[in-house]
XYZ file of N, CA and C in Angstrom:
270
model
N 11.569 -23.238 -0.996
C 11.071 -22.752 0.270
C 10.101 -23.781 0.835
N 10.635 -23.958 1.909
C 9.528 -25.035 2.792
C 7.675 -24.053 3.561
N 6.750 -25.188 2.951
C 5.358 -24.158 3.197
C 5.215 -24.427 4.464
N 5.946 -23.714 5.765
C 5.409 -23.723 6.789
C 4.204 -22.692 7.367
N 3.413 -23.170 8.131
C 2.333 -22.447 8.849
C 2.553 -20.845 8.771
N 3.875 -20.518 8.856
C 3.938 -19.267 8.592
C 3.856 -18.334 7.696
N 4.667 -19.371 6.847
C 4.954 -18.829 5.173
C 3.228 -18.762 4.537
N 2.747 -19.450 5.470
C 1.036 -19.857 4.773
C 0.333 -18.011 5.507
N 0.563 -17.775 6.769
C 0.147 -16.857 6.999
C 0.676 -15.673 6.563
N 1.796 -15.592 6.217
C 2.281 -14.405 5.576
C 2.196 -14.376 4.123
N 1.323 -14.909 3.149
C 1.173 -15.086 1.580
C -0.479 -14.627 1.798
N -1.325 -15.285 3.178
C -2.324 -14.604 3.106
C -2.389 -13.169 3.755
N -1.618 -12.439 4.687
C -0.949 -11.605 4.938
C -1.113 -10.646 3.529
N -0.234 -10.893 2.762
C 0.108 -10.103 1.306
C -1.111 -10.263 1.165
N -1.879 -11.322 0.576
C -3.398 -11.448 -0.398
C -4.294 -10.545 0.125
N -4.257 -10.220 1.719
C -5.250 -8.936 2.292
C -5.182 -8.002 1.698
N -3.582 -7.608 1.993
C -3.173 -6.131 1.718
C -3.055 -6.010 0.064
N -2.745 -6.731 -0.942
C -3.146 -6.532 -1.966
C -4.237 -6.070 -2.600
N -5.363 -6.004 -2.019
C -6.618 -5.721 -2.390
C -7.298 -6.980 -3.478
N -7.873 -8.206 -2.664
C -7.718 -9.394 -4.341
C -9.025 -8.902 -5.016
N -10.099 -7.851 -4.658
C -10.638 -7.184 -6.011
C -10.349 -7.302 -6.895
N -8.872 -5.967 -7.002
C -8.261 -5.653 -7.978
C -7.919 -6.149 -9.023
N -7.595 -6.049 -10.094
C -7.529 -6.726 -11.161
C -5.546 -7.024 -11.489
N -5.065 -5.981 -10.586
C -3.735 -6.033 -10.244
C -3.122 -6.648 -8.879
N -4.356 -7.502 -8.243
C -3.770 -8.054 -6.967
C -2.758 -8.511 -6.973
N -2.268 -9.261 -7.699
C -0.965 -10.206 -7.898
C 0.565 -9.611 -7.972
N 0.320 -8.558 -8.471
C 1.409 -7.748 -8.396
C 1.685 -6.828 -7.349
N 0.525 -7.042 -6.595
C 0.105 -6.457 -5.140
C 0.730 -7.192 -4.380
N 0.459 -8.708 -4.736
C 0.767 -9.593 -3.509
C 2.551 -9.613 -3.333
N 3.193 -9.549 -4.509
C 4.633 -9.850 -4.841
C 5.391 -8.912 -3.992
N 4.879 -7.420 -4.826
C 5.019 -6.468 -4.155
C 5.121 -6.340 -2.496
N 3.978 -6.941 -1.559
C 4.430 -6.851 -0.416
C 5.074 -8.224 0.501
N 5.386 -9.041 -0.381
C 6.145 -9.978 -0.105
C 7.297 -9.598 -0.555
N 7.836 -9.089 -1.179
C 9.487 -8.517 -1.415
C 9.594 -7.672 -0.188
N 8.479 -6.433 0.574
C 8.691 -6.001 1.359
C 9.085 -6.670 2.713
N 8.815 -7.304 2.973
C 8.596 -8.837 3.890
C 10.283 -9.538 3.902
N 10.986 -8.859 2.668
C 11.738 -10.003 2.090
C 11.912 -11.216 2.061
N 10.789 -11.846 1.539
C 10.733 -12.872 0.793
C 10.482 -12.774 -0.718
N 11.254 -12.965 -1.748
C 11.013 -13.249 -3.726
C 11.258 -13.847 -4.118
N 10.659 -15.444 -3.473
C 11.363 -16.032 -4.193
C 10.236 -16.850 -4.945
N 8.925 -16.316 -5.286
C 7.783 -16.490 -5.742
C 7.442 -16.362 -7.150
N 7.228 -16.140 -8.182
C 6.339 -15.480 -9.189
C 4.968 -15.552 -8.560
N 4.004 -14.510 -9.175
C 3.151 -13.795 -9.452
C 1.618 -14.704 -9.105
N 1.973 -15.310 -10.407
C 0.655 -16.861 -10.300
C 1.160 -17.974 -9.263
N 2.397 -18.493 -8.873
C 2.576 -19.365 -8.434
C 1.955 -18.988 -6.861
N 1.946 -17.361 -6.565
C 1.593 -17.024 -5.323
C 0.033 -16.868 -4.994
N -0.879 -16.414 -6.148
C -1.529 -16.375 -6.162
C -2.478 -17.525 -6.176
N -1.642 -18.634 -6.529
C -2.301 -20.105 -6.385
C -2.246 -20.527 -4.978
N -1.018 -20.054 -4.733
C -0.697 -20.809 -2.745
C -1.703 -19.893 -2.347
N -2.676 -18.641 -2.583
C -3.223 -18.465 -1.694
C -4.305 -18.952 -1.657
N -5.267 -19.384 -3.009
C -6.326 -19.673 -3.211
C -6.485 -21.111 -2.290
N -5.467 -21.775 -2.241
C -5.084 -23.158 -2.140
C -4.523 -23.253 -0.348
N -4.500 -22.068 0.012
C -4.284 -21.887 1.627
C -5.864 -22.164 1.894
N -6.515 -21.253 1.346
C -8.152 -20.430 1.707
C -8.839 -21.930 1.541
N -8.281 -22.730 0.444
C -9.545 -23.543 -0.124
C -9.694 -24.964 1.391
N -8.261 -25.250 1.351
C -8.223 -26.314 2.261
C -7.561 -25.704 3.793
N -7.941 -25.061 3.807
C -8.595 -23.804 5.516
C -7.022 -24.153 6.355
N -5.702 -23.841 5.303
C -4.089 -24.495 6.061
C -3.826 -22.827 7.196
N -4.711 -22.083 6.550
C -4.690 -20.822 8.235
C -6.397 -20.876 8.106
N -6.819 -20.641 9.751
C -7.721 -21.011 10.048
C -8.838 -19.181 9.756
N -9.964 -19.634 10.052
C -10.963 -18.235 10.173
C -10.459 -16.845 10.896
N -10.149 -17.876 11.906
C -9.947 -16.878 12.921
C -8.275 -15.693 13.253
N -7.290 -16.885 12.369
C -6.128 -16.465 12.254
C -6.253 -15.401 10.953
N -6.971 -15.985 9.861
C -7.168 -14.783 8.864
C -7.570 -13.460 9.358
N -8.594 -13.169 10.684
C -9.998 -12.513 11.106
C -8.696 -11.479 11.928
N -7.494 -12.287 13.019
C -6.549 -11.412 13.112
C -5.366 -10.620 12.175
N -4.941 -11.450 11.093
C -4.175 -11.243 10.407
C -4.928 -9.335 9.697
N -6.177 -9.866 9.371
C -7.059 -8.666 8.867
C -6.969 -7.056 9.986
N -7.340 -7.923 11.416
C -7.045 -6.793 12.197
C -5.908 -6.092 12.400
N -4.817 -7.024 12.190
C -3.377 -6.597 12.470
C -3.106 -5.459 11.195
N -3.398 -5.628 10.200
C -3.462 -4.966 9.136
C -4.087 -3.810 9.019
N -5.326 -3.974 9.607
C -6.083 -2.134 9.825
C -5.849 -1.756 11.135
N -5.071 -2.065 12.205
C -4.537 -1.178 12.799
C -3.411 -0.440 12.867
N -2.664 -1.117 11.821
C -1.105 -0.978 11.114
C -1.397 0.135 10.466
N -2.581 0.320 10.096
C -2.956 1.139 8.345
C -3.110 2.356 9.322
N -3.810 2.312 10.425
C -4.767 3.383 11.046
C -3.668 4.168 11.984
N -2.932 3.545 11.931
C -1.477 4.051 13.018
C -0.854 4.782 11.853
N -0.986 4.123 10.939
C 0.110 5.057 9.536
C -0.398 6.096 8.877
N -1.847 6.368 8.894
C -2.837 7.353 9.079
C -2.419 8.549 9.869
N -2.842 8.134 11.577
C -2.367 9.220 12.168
C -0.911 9.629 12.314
N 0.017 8.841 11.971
C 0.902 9.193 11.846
C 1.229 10.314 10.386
N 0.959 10.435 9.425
C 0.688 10.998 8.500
C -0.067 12.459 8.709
N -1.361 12.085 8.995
C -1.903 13.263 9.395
C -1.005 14.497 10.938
N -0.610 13.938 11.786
C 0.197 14.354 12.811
C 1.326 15.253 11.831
N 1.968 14.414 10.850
C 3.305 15.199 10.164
C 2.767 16.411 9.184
N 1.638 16.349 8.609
C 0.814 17.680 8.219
C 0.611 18.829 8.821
N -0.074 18.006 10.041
C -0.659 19.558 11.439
C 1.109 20.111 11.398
N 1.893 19.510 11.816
C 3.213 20.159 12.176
C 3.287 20.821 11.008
N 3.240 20.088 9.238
C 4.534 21.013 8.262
C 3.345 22.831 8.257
N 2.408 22.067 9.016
C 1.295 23.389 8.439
C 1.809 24.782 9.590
């Protein structure tokens, strides 16, 4: 796979939504990169492209700062969407 600008934003993409706290991020990250369909990764090898995106800044502050937003408004839409299908089954 060729590391284009994109592939760089969508590995940090996954590394958000993984939670990299966790002590299971990595299997976090895989996980929503198969969703993505893209697998053609292991585990550590992904977890290195991200450290290695972040370290030498290949997506910028500000593209991370949206990538983050795009992500909690995704979450917050899937929220009310959720809650909406409750009020109804109730």
């Amino acid at each position: 796979m060729k590391w284009t600008k994109e592939v760089n934003k969508l590995i940090i993409k996954c590394y958000i939504k993984s939670n990299p706290t966790s002590r299971e991020y990595r299997k976090g990250m895989l996980a929503f990169l198969k969703e993505e369909g893209v697998c053609e990764f292991i585990e550590r090898r992904l977890a290195d492209r991200a450290r290695t995106i972040k370290i030498n800044e290949w997506v910028s502050d500000v593209e991370i700062e949206e990538i983050r937003r795009k992500i909690s408004e995704s979450e917050c839409v899937a929220r009310m969407h959720e809650n909406s299908a409750l009020v109804v089954n109730e």
